[in-house]
mmCIF file with all atom_site columns, C-alpha atoms in Angstrom:
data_model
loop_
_atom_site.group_PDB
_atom_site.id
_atom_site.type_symbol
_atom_site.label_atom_id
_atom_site.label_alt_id
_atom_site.label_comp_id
_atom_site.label_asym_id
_atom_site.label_entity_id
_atom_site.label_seq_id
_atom_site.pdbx_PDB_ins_code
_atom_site.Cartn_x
_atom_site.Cartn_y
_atom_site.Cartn_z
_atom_site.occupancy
_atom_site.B_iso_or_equiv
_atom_site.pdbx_formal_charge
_atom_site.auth_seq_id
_atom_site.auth_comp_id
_atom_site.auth_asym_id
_atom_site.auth_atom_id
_atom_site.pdbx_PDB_model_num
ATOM 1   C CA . UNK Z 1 1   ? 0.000  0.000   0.000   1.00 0.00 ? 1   UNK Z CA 1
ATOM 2   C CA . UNK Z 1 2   ? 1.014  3.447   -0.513  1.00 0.00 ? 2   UNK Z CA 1
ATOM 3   C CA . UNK Z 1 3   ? 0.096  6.416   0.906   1.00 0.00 ? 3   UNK Z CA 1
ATOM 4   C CA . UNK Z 1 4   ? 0.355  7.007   5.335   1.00 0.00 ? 4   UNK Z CA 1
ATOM 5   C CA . UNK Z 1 5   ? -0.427 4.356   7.160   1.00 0.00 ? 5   UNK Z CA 1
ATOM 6   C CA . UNK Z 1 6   ? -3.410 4.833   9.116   1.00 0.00 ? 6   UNK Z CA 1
ATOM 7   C CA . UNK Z 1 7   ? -2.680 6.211   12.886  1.00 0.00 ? 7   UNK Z CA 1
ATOM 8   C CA . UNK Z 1 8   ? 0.674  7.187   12.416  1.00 0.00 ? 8   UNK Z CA 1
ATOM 9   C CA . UNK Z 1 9   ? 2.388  10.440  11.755  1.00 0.00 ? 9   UNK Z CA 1
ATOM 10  C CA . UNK Z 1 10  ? -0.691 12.456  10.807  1.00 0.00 ? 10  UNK Z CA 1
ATOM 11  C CA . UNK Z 1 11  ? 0.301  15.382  12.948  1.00 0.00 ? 11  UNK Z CA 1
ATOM 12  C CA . UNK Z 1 12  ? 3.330  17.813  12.737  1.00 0.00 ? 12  UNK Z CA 1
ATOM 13  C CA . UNK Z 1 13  ? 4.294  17.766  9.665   1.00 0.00 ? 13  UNK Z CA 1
ATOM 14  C CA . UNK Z 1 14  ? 5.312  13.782  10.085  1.00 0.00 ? 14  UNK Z CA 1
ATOM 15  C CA . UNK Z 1 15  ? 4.668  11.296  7.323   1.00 0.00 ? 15  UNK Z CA 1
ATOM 16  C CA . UNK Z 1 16  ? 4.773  7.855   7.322   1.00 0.00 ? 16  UNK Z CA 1
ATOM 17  C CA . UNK Z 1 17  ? 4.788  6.534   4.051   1.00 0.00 ? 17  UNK Z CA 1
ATOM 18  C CA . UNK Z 1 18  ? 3.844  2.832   3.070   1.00 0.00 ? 18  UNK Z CA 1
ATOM 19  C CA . UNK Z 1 19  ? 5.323  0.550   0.506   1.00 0.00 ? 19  UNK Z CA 1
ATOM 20  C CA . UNK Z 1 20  ? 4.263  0.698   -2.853  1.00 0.00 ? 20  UNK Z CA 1
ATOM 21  C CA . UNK Z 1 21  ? 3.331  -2.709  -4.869  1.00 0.00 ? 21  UNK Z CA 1
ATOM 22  C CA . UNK Z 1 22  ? 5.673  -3.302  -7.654  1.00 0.00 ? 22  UNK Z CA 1
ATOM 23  C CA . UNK Z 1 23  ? 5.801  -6.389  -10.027 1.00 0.00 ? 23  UNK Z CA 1
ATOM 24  C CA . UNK Z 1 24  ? 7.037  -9.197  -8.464  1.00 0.00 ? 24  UNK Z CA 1
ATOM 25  C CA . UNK Z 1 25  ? 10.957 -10.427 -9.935  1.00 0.00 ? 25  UNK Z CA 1
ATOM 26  C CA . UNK Z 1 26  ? 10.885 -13.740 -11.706 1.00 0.00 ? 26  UNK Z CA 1
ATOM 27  C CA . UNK Z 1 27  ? 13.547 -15.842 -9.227  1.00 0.00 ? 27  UNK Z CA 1
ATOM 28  C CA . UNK Z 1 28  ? 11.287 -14.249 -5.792  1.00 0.00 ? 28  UNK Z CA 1
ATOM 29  C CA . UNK Z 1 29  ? 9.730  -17.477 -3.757  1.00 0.00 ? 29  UNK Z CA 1
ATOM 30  C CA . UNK Z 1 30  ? 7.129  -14.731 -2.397  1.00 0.00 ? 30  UNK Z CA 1
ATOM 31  C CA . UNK Z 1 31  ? 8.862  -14.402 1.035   1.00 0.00 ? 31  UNK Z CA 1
ATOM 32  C CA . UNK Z 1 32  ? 6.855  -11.740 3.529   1.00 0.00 ? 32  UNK Z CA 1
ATOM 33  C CA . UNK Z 1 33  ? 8.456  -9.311  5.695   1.00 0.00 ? 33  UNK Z CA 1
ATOM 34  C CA . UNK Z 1 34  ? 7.138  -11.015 8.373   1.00 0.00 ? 34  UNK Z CA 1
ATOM 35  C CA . UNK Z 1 35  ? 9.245  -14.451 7.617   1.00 0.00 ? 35  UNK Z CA 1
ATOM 36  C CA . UNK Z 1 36  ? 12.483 -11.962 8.455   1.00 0.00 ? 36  UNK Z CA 1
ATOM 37  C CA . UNK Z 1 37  ? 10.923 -10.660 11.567  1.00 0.00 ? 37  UNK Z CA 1
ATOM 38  C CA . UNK Z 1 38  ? 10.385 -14.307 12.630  1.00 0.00 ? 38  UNK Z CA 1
ATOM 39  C CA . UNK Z 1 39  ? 13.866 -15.060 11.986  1.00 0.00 ? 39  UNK Z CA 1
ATOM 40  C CA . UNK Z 1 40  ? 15.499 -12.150 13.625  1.00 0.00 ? 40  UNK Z CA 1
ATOM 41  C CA . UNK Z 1 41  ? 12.467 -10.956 16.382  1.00 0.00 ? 41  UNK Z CA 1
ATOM 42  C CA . UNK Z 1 42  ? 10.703 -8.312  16.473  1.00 0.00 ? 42  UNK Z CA 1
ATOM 43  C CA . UNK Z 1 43  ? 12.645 -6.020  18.941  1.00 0.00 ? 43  UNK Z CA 1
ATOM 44  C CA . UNK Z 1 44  ? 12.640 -2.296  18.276  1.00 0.00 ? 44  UNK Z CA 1
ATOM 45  C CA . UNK Z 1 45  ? 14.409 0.471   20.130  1.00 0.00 ? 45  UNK Z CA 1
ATOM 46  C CA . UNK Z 1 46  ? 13.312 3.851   20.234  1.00 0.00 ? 46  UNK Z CA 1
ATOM 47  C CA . UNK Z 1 47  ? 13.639 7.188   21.316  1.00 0.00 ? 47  UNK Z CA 1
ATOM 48  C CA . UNK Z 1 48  ? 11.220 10.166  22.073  1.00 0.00 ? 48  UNK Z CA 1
ATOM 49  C CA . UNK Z 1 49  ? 11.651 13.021  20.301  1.00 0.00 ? 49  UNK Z CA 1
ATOM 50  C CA . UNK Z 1 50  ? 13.037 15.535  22.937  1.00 0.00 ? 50  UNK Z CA 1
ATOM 51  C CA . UNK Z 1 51  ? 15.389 13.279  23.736  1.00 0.00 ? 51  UNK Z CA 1
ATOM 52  C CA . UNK Z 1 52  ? 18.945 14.781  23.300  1.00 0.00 ? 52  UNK Z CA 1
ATOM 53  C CA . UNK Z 1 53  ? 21.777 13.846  20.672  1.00 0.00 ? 53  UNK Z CA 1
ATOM 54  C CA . UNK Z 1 54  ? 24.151 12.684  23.184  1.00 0.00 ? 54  UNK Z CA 1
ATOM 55  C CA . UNK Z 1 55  ? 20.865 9.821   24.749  1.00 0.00 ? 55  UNK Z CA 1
ATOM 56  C CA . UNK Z 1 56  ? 20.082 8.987   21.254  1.00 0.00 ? 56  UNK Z CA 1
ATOM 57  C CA . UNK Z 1 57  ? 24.418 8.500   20.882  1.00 0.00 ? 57  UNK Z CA 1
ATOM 58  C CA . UNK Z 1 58  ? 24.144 6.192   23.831  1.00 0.00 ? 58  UNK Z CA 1
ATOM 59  C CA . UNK Z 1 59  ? 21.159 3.932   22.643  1.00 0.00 ? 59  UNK Z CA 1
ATOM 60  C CA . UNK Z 1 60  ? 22.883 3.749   19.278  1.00 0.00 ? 60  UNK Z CA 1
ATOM 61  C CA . UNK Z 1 61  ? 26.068 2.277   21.047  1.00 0.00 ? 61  UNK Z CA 1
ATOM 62  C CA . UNK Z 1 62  ? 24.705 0.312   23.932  1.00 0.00 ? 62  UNK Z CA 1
ATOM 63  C CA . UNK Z 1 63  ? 22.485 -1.563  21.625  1.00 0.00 ? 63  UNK Z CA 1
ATOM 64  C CA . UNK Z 1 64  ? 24.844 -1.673  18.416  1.00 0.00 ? 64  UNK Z CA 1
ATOM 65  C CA . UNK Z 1 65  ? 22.780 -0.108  16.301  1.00 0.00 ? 65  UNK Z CA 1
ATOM 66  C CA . UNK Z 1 66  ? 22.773 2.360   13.372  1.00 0.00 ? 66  UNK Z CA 1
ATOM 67  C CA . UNK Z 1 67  ? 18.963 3.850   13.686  1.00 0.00 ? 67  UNK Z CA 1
ATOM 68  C CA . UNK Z 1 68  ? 16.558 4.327   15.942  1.00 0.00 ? 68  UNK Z CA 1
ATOM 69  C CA . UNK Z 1 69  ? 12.684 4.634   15.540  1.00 0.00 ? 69  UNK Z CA 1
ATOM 70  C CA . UNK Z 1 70  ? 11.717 8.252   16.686  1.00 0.00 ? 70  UNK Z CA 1
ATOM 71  C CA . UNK Z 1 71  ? 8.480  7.657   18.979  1.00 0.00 ? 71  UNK Z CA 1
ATOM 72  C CA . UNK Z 1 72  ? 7.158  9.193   21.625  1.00 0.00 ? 72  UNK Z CA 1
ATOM 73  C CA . UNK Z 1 73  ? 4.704  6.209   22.765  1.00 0.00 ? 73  UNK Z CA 1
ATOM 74  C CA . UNK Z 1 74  ? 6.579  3.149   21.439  1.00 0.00 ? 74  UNK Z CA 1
ATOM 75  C CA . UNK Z 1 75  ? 3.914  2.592   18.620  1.00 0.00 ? 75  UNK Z CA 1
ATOM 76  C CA . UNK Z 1 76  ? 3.831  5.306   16.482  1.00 0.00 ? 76  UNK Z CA 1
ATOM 77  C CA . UNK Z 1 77  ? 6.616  6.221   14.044  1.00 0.00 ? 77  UNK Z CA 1
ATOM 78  C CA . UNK Z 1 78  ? 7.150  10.081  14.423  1.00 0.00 ? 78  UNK Z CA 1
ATOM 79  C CA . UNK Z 1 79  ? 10.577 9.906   12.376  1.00 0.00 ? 79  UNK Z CA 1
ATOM 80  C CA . UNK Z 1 80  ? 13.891 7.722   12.061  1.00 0.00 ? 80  UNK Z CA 1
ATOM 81  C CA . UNK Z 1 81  ? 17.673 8.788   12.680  1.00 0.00 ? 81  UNK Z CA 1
ATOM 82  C CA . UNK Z 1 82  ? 20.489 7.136   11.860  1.00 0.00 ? 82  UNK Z CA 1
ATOM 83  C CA . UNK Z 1 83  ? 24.157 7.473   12.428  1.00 0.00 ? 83  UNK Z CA 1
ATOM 84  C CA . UNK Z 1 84  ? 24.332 9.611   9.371   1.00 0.00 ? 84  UNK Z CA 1
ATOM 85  C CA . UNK Z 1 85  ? 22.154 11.891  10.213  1.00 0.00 ? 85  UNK Z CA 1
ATOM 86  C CA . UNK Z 1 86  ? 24.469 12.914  13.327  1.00 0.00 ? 86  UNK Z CA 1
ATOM 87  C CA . UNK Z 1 87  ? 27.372 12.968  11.105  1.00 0.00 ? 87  UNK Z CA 1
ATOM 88  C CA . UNK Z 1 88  ? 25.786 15.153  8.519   1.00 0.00 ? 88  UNK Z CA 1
ATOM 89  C CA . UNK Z 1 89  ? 24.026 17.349  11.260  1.00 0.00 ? 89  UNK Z CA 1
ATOM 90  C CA . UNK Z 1 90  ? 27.501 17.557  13.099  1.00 0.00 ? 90  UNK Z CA 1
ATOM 91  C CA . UNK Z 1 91  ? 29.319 18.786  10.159  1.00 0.00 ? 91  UNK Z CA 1
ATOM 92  C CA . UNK Z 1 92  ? 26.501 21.922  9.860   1.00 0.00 ? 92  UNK Z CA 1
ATOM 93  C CA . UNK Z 1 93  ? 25.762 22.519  13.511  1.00 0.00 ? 93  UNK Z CA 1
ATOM 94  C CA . UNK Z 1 94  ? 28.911 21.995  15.602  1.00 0.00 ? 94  UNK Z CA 1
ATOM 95  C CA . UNK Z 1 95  ? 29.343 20.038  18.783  1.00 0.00 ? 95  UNK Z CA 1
ATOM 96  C CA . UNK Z 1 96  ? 26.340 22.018  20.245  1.00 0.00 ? 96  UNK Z CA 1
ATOM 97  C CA . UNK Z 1 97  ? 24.102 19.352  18.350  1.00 0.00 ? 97  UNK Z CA 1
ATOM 98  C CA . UNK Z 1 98  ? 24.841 17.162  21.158  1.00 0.00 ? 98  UNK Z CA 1
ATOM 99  C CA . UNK Z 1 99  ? 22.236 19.269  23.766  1.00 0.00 ? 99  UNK Z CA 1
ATOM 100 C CA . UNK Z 1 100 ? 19.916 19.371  20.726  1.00 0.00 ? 100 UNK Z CA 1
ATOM 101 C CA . UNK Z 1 101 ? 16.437 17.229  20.630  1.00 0.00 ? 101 UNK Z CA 1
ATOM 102 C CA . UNK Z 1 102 ? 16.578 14.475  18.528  1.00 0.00 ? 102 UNK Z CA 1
ATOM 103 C CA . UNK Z 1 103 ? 13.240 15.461  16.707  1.00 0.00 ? 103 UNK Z CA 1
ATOM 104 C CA . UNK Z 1 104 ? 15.614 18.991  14.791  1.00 0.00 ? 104 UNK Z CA 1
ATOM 105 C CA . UNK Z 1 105 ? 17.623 16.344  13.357  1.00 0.00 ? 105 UNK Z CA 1
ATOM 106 C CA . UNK Z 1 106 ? 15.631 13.101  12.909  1.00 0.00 ? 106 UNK Z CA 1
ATOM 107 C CA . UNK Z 1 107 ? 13.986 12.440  9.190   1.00 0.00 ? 107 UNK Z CA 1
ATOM 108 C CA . UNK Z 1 108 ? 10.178 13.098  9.564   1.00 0.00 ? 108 UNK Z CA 1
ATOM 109 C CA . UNK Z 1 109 ? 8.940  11.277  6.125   1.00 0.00 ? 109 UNK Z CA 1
ATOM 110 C CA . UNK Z 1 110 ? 9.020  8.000   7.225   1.00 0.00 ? 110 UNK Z CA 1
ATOM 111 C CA . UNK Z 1 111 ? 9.030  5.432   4.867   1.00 0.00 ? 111 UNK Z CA 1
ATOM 112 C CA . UNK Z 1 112 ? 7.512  1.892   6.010   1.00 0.00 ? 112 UNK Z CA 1
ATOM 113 C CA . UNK Z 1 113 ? 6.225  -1.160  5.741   1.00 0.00 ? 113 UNK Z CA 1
ATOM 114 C CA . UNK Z 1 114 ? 3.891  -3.726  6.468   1.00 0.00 ? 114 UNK Z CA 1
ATOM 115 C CA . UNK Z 1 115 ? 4.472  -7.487  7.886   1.00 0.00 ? 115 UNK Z CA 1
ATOM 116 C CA . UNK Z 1 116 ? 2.627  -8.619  4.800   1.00 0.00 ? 116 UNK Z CA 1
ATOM 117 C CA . UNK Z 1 117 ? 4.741  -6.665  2.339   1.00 0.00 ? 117 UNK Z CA 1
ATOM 118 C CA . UNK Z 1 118 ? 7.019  -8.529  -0.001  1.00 0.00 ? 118 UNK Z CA 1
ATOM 119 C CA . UNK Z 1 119 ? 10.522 -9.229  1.134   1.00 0.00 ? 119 UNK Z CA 1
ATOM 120 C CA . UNK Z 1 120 ? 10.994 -8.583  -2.895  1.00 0.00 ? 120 UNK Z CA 1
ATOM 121 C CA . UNK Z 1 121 ? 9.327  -5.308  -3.067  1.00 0.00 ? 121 UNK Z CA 1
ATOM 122 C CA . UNK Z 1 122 ? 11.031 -4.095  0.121   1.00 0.00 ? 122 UNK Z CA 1
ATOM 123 C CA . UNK Z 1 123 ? 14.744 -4.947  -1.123  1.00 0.00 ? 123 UNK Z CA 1
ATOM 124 C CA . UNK Z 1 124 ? 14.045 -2.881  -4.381  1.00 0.00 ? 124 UNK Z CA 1
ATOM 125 C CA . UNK Z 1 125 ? 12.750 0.039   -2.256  1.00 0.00 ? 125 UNK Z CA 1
ATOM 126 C CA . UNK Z 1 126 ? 15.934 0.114   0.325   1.00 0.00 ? 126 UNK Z CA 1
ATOM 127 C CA . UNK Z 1 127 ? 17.959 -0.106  -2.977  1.00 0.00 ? 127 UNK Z CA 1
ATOM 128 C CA . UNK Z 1 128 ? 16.368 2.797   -5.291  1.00 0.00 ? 128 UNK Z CA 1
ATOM 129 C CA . UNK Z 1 129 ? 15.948 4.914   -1.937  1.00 0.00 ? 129 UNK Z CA 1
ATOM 130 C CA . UNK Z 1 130 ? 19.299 3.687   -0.519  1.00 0.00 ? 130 UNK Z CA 1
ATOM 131 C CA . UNK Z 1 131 ? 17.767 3.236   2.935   1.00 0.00 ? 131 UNK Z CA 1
ATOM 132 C CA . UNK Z 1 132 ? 19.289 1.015   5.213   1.00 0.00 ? 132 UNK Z CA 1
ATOM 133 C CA . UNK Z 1 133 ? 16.676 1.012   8.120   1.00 0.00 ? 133 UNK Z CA 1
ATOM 134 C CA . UNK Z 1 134 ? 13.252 0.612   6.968   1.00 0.00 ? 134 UNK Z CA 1
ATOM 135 C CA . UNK Z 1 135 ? 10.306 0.539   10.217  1.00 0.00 ? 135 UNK Z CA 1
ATOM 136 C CA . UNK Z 1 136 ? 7.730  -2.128  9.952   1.00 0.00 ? 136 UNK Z CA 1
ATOM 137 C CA . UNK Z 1 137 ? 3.953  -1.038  10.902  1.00 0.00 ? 137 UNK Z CA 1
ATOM 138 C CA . UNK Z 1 138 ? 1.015  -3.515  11.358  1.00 0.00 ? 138 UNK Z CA 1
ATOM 139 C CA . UNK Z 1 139 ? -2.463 -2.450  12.700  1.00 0.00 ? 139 UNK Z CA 1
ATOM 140 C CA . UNK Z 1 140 ? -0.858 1.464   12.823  1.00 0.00 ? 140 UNK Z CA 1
ATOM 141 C CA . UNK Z 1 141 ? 1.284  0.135   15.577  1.00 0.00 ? 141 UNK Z CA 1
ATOM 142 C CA . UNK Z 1 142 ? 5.047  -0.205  15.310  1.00 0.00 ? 142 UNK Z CA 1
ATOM 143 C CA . UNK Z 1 143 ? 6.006  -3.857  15.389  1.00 0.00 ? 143 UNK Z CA 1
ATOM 144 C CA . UNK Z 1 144 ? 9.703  -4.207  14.289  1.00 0.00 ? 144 UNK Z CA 1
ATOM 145 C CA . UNK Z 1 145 ? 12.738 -2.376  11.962  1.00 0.00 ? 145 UNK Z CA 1
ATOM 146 C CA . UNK Z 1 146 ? 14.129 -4.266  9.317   1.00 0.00 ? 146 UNK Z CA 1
ATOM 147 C CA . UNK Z 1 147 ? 17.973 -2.993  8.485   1.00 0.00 ? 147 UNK Z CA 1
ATOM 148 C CA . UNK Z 1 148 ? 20.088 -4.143  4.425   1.00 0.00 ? 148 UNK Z CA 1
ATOM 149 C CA . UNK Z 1 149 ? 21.529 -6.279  6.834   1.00 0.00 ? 149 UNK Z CA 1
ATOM 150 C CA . UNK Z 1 150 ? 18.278 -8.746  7.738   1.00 0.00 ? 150 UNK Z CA 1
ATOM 151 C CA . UNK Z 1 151 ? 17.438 -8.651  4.221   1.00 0.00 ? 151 UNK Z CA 1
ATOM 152 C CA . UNK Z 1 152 ? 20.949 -9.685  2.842   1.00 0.00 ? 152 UNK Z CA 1
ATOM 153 C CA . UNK Z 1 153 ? 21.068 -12.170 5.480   1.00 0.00 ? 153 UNK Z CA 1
ATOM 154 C CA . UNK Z 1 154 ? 17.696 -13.430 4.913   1.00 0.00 ? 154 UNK Z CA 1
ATOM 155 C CA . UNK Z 1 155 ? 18.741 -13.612 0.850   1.00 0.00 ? 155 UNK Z CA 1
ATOM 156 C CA . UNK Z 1 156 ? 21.777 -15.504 2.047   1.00 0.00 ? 156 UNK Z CA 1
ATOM 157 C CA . UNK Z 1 157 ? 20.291 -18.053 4.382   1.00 0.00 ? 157 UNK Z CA 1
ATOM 158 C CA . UNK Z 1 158 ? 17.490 -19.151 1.865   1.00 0.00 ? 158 UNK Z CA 1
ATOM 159 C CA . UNK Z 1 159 ? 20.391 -19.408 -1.114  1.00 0.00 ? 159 UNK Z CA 1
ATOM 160 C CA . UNK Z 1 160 ? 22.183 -21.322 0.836   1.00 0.00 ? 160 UNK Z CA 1
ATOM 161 C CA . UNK Z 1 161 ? 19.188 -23.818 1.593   1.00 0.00 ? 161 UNK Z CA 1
ATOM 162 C CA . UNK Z 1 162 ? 18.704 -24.003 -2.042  1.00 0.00 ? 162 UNK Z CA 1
ATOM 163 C CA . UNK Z 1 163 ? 22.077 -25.013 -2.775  1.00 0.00 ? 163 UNK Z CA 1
ATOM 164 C CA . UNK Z 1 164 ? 21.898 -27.737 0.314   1.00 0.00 ? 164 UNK Z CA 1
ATOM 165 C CA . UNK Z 1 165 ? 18.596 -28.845 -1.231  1.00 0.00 ? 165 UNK Z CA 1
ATOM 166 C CA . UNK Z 1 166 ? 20.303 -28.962 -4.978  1.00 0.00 ? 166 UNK Z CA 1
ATOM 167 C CA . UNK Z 1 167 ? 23.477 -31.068 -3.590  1.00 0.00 ? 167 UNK Z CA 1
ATOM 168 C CA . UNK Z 1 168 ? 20.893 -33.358 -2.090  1.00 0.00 ? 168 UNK Z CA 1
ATOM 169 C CA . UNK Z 1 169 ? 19.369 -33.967 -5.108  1.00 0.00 ? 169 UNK Z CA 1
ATOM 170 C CA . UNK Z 1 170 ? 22.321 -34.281 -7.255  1.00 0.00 ? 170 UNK Z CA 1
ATOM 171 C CA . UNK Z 1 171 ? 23.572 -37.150 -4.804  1.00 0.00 ? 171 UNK Z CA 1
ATOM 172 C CA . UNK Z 1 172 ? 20.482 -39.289 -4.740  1.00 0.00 ? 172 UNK Z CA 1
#
């Protein structure tokens, strides 16, 4: 679906913006979103938005991360920011940015998706948009984030049962 998803981000300015549908690729085995979250959980860490740089800094280390959902409540997705947005904003704004709320620097356009979303549709959207962090929203709640790195693991792990499956073929 395209457009915001219901409940979220429809104040402020903030957009959340679904996945589109594309056409499906020929060698996809119609693998959801939801199969990653299964695979990796459905943790997500987040961080109001007057929280300062410097918390958001800590979260981002403590938990090994690169982004972190902007939410005040824990369910709705009132922007992302991402290591690079601290870098960029750093660059422009001096050390000062470390006292400053984390909703003047976060990205308020939120692209996400849905559980039921193709795994297919939502690699060719982190690749055209070159995101890396991409929140997942079912029922208008926040549910998980899915980073490149779940999908190219998730790409990996089912290649890798394909080729187990081949070589067991083969040999009987």
């Amino acid at each position: 679906r395209c457009g915001a998803a219901p409940g979220i981000g429809d104040s402020h300015g903030i957009r959340a913006v679904g996945l589109a549908r594309r056409r499906r690729r020929p060698y996809g085995r119609g693998m959801r979103i939801s199969d990653v979250i299964r695979r990796k959980g459905g943790d997500v860490i987040t961080v109001r938005t007057d929280a300062s740089v410097s918390e958001l800094l800590s979260l981002l280390s403590e938990h090994k991360i690169g982004a972190v959902v902007v939410s005040d409540d824990g369910e709705s997705v009132h922007g992302i920011v991402s290591e690079r947005d601290i870098v960029r904003h750093l660059h422009t704004d001096g050390a000062g940015l470390l006292d400053a709320p984390v909703g003047q620097i976060m990205t308020a356009e939120v692209h996400t998706v849905s559980p039921d979303d193709s795994l297919d549709d939502l690699e060719s959207m982190m690749t055209e948009r070159r995101f890396r962090h991409v929140p997942v929203v079912g029922d208008g709640k926040l549910v998980a984030i899915v980073s490149i790195g779940d999908v190219v693991k998730n790409r990996i792990d089912d290649l890798q049962a394909e080729r187990d499956q081949l070589r067991t073929y083969i040999q009987s």
